[in-house]
Amino acid sequence: MKNDHPTIQAFRALRQSEQRAPELNLEMLKVIARECGADDAGVVRLDREELDGERPFVLQAFPQTQSLISIVVRMSPEPLRSTARSVANKEFHAATDEIDMVARKIVLRLRDLGVSALNTAAGFPMEMSETPGRAWIVSHKIVAEAAGLGRMGIHRNVIHPIFGNFILLSTVLVDAKVADESAPIDYNPCLECKLCVAACPVGAIASDGRFDAIACLNHNYREFFGGFNDWVQTVADSSSGKAYQEKVSDQETASMWQSLSFGANYKSAYCLAVCPAGEDVIGPFLTDKSGFIRRTLSPLQEKIEPVYVVAGTDAENHVTKRFPYKTVRRIRSGVMPPTVKRLMGTMPLVFQRGQSKGVRAVYHFQFTGGESIEVTMTIADQMLDIQSGLIGRADLRVTVDSKAWLEFLAKKRSLAWMLVTRALRLKGNPKLLAEFGRCFPT
């Protein structure tokens, strides 16, 4: 390397003339964020306790990270409340483009100040670790809560105290310490009105606050990767165009094409649509509750539409009982972990409370082959408990090759084949395996 290279000389001249980067503080960063187009912003240090679960992934993506800027961009409630979901998705896509641009501008402004930063909204999802379902750098919701931009309601969306849940979030990772930082708000804007419970077509939000993330994923995110993968398999499995049309309607094909061409569409997001929380949003609900319900909730409940569920799930039962005008569309699960380790992490999410009624058993799973893992699973009182190791006395002991078990769950192997080849061995009442499967339909 030649020291007289023009680029090296220019850098050294700039280094000699540039001033030390200014000390960053909360108000300064909030001003920068607003000037770049954010409707609100907050700042937290990476060492905050609330970010303990996010820290390893943040540092893997951007090792220099010391602080995080959480930003908010508002959405308009009216499009999101429309029964025409194409209108709602247009608003989602526009706001997504806007917040990505805001984050990019913030990164460039910080760079002008001599501070490096990373826009986590940009680029493709990251398969960063063995953490189940982890396909992002940082949870924008967790950071936003820590940064005082709202709290999550029972529908698991962040509710901003002023804008309500009609917002999109993003996070900028910053290679600099801040002199001061935001604090969480001291109350939850969620009204616990349960309108989101009534609106959800798959019953993902229970009245007691429990959340069925997989039911939400399978329907609302049907045209994202999990649903797209299932659609591709449907195409591949169809022997002819006629056979395909018997499985998938022209409208569904057109909707998938739209998602591939213009951006993935949400199938419902009704929980956001009906939420009345937030100072700027709450007026119509408080003034005329019955009118608000008639205008916002009822049209979504009565809309004739397909609802995507896995056969034998609580979601399927919910649609059948609560929404006779909607059409149940059975699909493969959008969650198919590639390793047993990740499978263990997703099982609490896939567990079906309703289907587990009456099941009371202790299972010992001993996975062999490529992954050697021992796990104890207890199902009782419609609850699932998973512990590492073989603990206590099992009602059923399952010894199974790890690869074969994953292929069985993916419908690539039959239970009979596994038993004949000894890839699966049972000790105890085999009927308990059927009861176990009922709690985890795929």
XYZ file of C-alpha atoms in Angstrom:
442
model
C 0.000 0.000 0.000
C 1.394 3.353 -1.054
C 1.160 6.163 1.504
C 1.067 8.732 -1.284
C -2.151 7.276 -2.736
C -4.663 10.150 -3.281
C -7.366 8.451 -1.201
C -5.001 7.943 1.758
C -3.762 11.517 1.549
C -7.320 12.869 1.397
C -8.329 10.828 4.446
C -5.359 12.011 6.519
C -6.021 15.612 5.574
C -9.653 15.240 6.622
C -8.660 13.504 9.851
C -6.388 16.390 10.788
C -9.060 18.996 10.101
C -12.199 17.310 11.460
C -13.406 18.063 14.952
C -14.255 15.499 17.563
C -17.752 14.036 17.150
C -20.267 15.807 19.416
C -21.550 14.081 22.525
C -24.954 12.588 21.748
C -27.894 13.148 24.052
C -31.549 12.205 24.055
C -32.975 15.525 22.921
C -30.422 15.891 20.136
C -31.213 12.452 18.710
C -34.966 13.018 18.980
C -34.596 16.267 17.051
C -32.556 14.501 14.365
C -35.178 11.744 14.104
C -38.035 14.244 13.734
C -36.109 16.296 11.179
C -35.635 13.083 9.200
C -39.385 12.445 9.205
C -40.117 10.399 12.345
C -43.336 11.220 14.193
C -41.748 10.253 17.503
C -38.499 8.731 18.743
C -36.757 7.489 21.855
C -33.242 6.373 22.750
C -31.972 3.562 24.970
C -28.537 2.235 25.822
C -27.769 -1.330 24.809
C -26.967 -2.328 28.391
C -30.563 -1.733 29.514
C -32.061 -4.718 31.310
C -35.097 -4.778 28.996
C -32.769 -5.526 26.074
C -31.031 -8.537 27.622
C -32.749 -10.919 25.187
C -31.975 -8.743 22.169
C -28.354 -7.859 22.937
C -26.635 -10.963 21.446
C -28.400 -10.516 18.105
C -27.775 -6.783 17.992
C -24.065 -7.277 18.604
C -23.889 -10.045 16.032
C -25.345 -7.702 13.416
C -23.441 -4.567 14.475
C -20.723 -5.259 17.090
C -20.057 -1.552 17.693
C -23.601 -0.902 18.961
C -23.815 1.113 22.178
C -27.219 2.777 21.830
C -30.485 2.273 19.951
C -32.843 4.853 18.464
C -36.460 3.702 18.306
C -38.555 5.551 15.726
C -42.282 5.807 15.024
C -44.114 6.632 11.812
C -47.877 7.094 11.935
C -50.405 5.311 9.754
C -53.903 6.497 8.906
C -56.671 4.560 10.752
C -59.249 4.809 7.966
C -57.490 2.583 5.372
C -56.637 -0.010 8.006
C -60.304 -0.194 9.053
C -61.555 -0.776 5.526
C -62.984 -4.202 4.677
C -61.027 -3.873 1.407
C -57.729 -5.250 2.626
C -56.010 -4.069 -0.540
C -56.601 -0.533 0.751
C -55.227 -1.438 4.171
C -52.158 -3.074 2.679
C -51.491 -0.035 0.515
C -51.204 1.973 3.738
C -48.953 -0.657 5.323
C -46.630 -0.648 2.328
C -46.500 3.143 2.073
C -45.683 3.485 5.777
C -43.063 0.727 5.518
C -41.307 2.567 2.695
C -41.537 5.806 4.670
C -40.052 4.473 7.896
C -37.241 2.743 6.003
C -36.390 6.088 4.385
C -36.554 7.862 7.747
C -34.146 5.335 9.270
C -31.803 5.703 6.306
C -31.772 9.493 6.672
C -30.976 9.185 10.382
C -28.035 6.898 9.589
C -26.685 9.415 7.065
C -27.130 12.360 9.479
C -25.215 10.478 12.167
C -22.499 9.628 9.678
C -22.100 13.347 8.947
C -21.494 13.776 12.685
C -18.787 11.110 12.635
C -20.977 8.393 14.177
C -21.531 4.983 12.581
C -25.037 3.503 12.618
C -27.063 0.629 11.145
C -30.619 0.745 9.808
C -32.259 -2.520 10.942
C -35.278 -2.040 8.670
C -33.167 -2.461 5.555
C -32.207 -5.672 3.813
C -33.455 -9.208 4.102
C -34.557 -11.008 7.301
C -31.636 -12.473 9.168
C -31.323 -16.134 10.109
C -29.023 -15.252 12.947
C -29.144 -18.117 15.414
C -30.827 -21.242 16.642
C -33.442 -19.126 18.403
C -36.870 -20.371 17.204
C -38.474 -18.110 14.656
C -35.723 -15.529 14.898
C -35.559 -13.788 11.526
C -34.814 -10.221 12.580
C -31.957 -8.219 14.051
C -33.888 -6.688 16.921
C -37.477 -6.691 18.162
C -38.715 -3.172 17.385
C -41.568 -3.662 19.891
C -39.262 -4.426 22.822
C -37.032 -1.464 22.010
C -40.020 0.863 21.583
C -41.386 -0.106 25.000
C -38.005 0.513 26.628
C -37.748 3.846 24.779
C -41.063 5.124 26.141
C -42.951 5.008 22.840
C -45.818 2.937 24.189
C -46.720 -0.428 25.643
C -47.967 -3.641 24.095
C -51.687 -4.247 24.416
C -53.323 -7.659 24.733
C -53.182 -7.893 20.929
C -49.347 -7.756 21.159
C -49.081 -4.527 19.173
C -47.363 -1.485 20.648
C -49.884 1.239 21.479
C -48.446 4.741 21.351
C -50.037 6.968 24.018
C -51.082 9.537 21.394
C -51.178 7.778 18.004
C -52.568 4.481 19.286
C -51.530 1.291 17.517
C -51.693 2.931 14.087
C -47.914 3.102 13.874
C -44.928 1.335 12.380
C -41.687 0.934 14.298
C -38.035 0.686 13.370
C -34.697 0.777 15.171
C -31.347 2.350 14.353
C -28.250 0.876 16.012
C -25.695 3.518 16.969
C -21.952 3.263 17.623
C -21.941 5.883 20.374
C -22.956 6.331 23.977
C -25.732 8.745 24.869
C -25.548 11.142 27.789
C -29.151 10.383 28.768
C -31.888 8.045 27.568
C -35.643 7.525 27.430
C -37.659 5.783 30.123
C -40.712 3.548 29.655
C -44.110 5.196 30.097
C -45.695 4.476 33.463
C -49.034 3.133 32.203
C -50.402 0.928 29.437
C -52.582 2.753 26.869
C -54.455 -0.525 26.221
C -58.088 -0.107 27.328
C -58.669 -3.885 27.596
C -61.914 -3.314 25.701
C -61.468 -6.757 24.056
C -62.527 -5.491 20.623
C -59.382 -7.137 19.226
C -60.525 -10.419 20.794
C -63.882 -10.105 19.042
C -62.332 -9.130 15.700
C -59.640 -11.808 15.324
C -60.923 -14.386 12.814
C -58.708 -17.197 14.179
C -59.126 -16.520 17.904
C -55.424 -15.786 18.316
C -56.148 -13.307 21.126
C -57.837 -14.954 24.092
C -59.977 -12.989 26.535
C -57.597 -14.005 29.349
C -54.692 -12.383 27.499
C -53.079 -15.513 26.062
C -51.885 -15.277 22.485
C -51.789 -17.982 19.795
C -48.917 -16.663 17.693
C -49.031 -19.560 15.220
C -52.727 -19.091 14.447
C -51.981 -15.443 13.721
C -48.974 -16.396 11.599
C -50.845 -18.980 9.539
C -53.700 -16.640 8.607
C -52.631 -13.004 8.807
C -49.183 -13.746 7.350
C -50.459 -16.262 4.813
C -48.694 -14.501 1.932
C -45.385 -14.154 3.753
C -42.740 -16.894 3.599
C -44.467 -19.680 5.553
C -47.689 -19.416 3.546
C -45.809 -18.907 0.299
C -43.863 -22.105 0.932
C -47.138 -23.983 1.468
C -48.556 -22.482 -1.740
C -45.477 -23.606 -3.702
C -45.933 -27.135 -2.352
C -49.571 -27.015 -3.419
C -48.505 -26.058 -6.938
C -45.901 -28.833 -7.012
C -48.329 -31.447 -5.688
C -51.035 -30.605 -8.260
C -51.085 -33.033 -11.181
C -52.677 -30.516 -13.553
C -54.021 -26.983 -13.837
C -57.507 -28.298 -13.080
C -56.238 -30.106 -9.978
C -54.593 -26.878 -8.804
C -57.796 -24.865 -9.342
C -59.705 -27.361 -7.237
C -57.391 -26.533 -4.332
C -56.799 -22.800 -4.855
C -59.346 -20.247 -6.096
C -58.541 -17.700 -8.787
C -58.864 -14.933 -6.169
C -56.288 -16.609 -3.932
C -53.883 -17.024 -6.839
C -54.329 -13.362 -7.779
C -53.722 -12.312 -4.165
C -50.508 -14.334 -4.005
C -49.389 -12.780 -7.304
C -50.066 -9.323 -5.881
C -47.950 -10.093 -2.834
C -45.093 -11.364 -4.985
C -45.309 -8.338 -7.296
C -45.958 -5.456 -4.912
C -45.133 -6.664 -1.393
C -46.540 -9.277 0.969
C -50.099 -8.547 2.068
C -51.624 -9.030 5.502
C -54.844 -11.027 5.344
C -56.490 -9.333 8.313
C -54.635 -7.273 10.961
C -58.136 -6.656 12.310
C -56.758 -6.293 15.834
C -55.082 -3.040 14.745
C -58.136 -1.891 12.826
C -60.585 -1.974 15.735
C -58.263 -0.742 18.500
C -59.597 2.573 19.913
C -56.662 3.311 22.247
C -54.548 6.475 21.962
C -55.375 10.123 22.595
C -55.733 10.961 18.888
C -57.929 7.928 18.237
C -60.140 7.383 21.270
C -62.719 10.143 20.649
C -65.207 8.269 18.410
C -65.145 5.257 20.745
C -65.882 7.263 23.903
C -68.496 9.422 22.179
C -70.507 6.574 20.635
C -69.351 3.061 21.557
C -72.185 1.218 19.838
C -71.723 3.297 16.694
C -67.970 2.699 16.770
C -68.532 -1.055 17.017
C -71.102 -0.958 14.224
C -68.767 0.956 11.913
C -65.447 -0.747 12.659
C -65.924 -4.189 14.227
C -69.116 -5.567 12.670
C -68.103 -5.174 8.990
C -64.892 -7.125 9.611
C -66.709 -9.845 11.543
C -69.329 -10.218 8.801
C -66.940 -10.088 5.866
C -67.096 -13.150 3.606
C -63.504 -14.323 3.166
C -61.217 -17.352 3.420
C -59.553 -17.950 6.777
C -56.378 -20.035 6.762
C -55.965 -22.610 9.520
C -54.224 -25.905 10.193
C -56.675 -28.793 10.481
C -57.455 -29.840 14.029
C -56.353 -26.600 15.655
C -58.147 -24.329 18.089
C -58.182 -21.745 15.287
C -60.248 -24.023 13.040
C -62.766 -24.586 15.811
C -62.933 -20.845 16.476
C -63.699 -19.928 12.859
C -66.361 -22.624 12.573
C -68.169 -21.534 15.732
C -67.791 -17.759 15.607
C -67.758 -16.837 11.912
C -70.223 -18.876 9.830
C -69.879 -16.425 6.920
C -66.168 -17.095 6.545
C -64.692 -20.068 4.673
C -62.225 -22.350 6.429
C -59.169 -23.023 4.243
C -56.975 -25.814 5.605
C -53.246 -25.346 5.085
C -49.938 -26.831 6.197
C -48.346 -25.161 9.185
C -46.141 -22.198 8.361
C -43.755 -23.289 11.112
C -41.443 -26.184 10.262
C -38.179 -25.941 12.250
C -35.102 -27.421 10.539
C -33.561 -28.734 13.773
C -34.805 -30.455 16.908
C -33.339 -27.670 19.014
C -35.461 -25.117 17.222
C -38.432 -27.482 17.344
C -38.259 -27.502 21.134
C -38.391 -23.723 21.141
C -41.421 -23.526 18.852
C -43.505 -26.189 20.617
C -44.884 -23.809 23.286
C -46.094 -21.607 20.404
C -47.682 -24.487 18.480
C -49.302 -26.074 21.558
C -53.114 -26.090 21.288
C -54.793 -25.432 24.611
C -58.239 -26.446 23.456
C -57.086 -29.677 21.827
C -55.159 -30.636 24.967
C -58.264 -30.723 27.141
C -58.332 -34.010 29.052
C -54.701 -34.893 28.300
C -52.576 -35.553 31.368
C -49.259 -37.302 30.746
C -45.488 -37.087 31.116
C -43.428 -37.754 27.989
C -39.716 -38.553 27.787
C -38.257 -37.779 24.361
C -34.800 -39.135 23.587
C -33.587 -37.827 20.209
C -30.711 -39.738 18.643
C -28.625 -39.477 15.477
C -27.562 -36.064 14.196
C -28.911 -34.314 17.291
C -28.676 -35.990 20.671
C -31.198 -34.293 22.956
C -33.234 -35.511 25.935
C -36.395 -33.665 26.921
C -39.258 -34.137 29.363
C -42.656 -32.764 28.317
C -45.601 -32.628 30.665
C -49.138 -31.882 29.479
C -51.709 -31.260 32.198
C -54.563 -28.824 32.845
C -54.246 -27.527 29.268
C -50.682 -26.421 29.956
C -47.348 -27.532 28.498
C -44.108 -27.740 30.456
C -40.786 -28.575 28.761
C -37.631 -29.373 30.710
C -34.195 -30.443 29.558
C -33.252 -34.015 30.491
C -35.307 -37.080 31.412
C -36.985 -36.122 34.682
C -39.166 -38.327 36.856
C -41.286 -41.234 35.643
C -42.664 -41.072 32.120
C -46.060 -42.313 30.985
C -44.578 -42.698 27.507
C -40.938 -42.878 26.496
C -40.179 -41.959 22.884
C -36.781 -42.790 21.395
C -36.497 -41.425 17.885
C -33.916 -40.497 15.259
C -33.857 -36.686 15.131
C -33.787 -36.420 11.341
C -36.576 -38.981 10.928
C -38.766 -37.112 13.441
C -38.380 -33.820 11.571
C -39.208 -35.588 8.292
C -42.281 -37.131 9.922
C -43.494 -33.713 11.047
C -42.927 -32.410 7.500
C -45.099 -35.275 6.141
C -42.093 -36.849 4.411
C -42.156 -40.012 6.528
C -45.025 -42.092 7.869
C -45.372 -43.240 11.457
C -45.618 -46.844 10.243
C -42.324 -46.569 8.347
C -40.605 -45.165 11.423
C -41.876 -47.983 13.626
C -40.946 -50.719 11.126
C -37.427 -49.336 10.583
C -36.966 -48.789 14.330
C -36.321 -45.105 13.760
C -39.061 -44.680 16.375
C -39.389 -46.800 19.503
C -42.061 -46.463 22.156
C -42.181 -47.641 25.751
C -45.541 -47.179 27.412
C -49.111 -46.688 26.193
C -48.898 -45.895 22.432
C -52.290 -44.146 22.582
C -50.540 -41.347 24.464
C -48.562 -40.551 21.302
C -51.833 -39.917 19.447
C -52.972 -37.639 22.288
C -49.640 -35.831 22.091
C -50.033 -35.324 18.343
C -53.502 -33.882 18.844
C -51.961 -31.073 20.894
C -49.494 -30.177 18.112
C -51.285 -30.399 14.730
C -49.187 -29.487 11.672
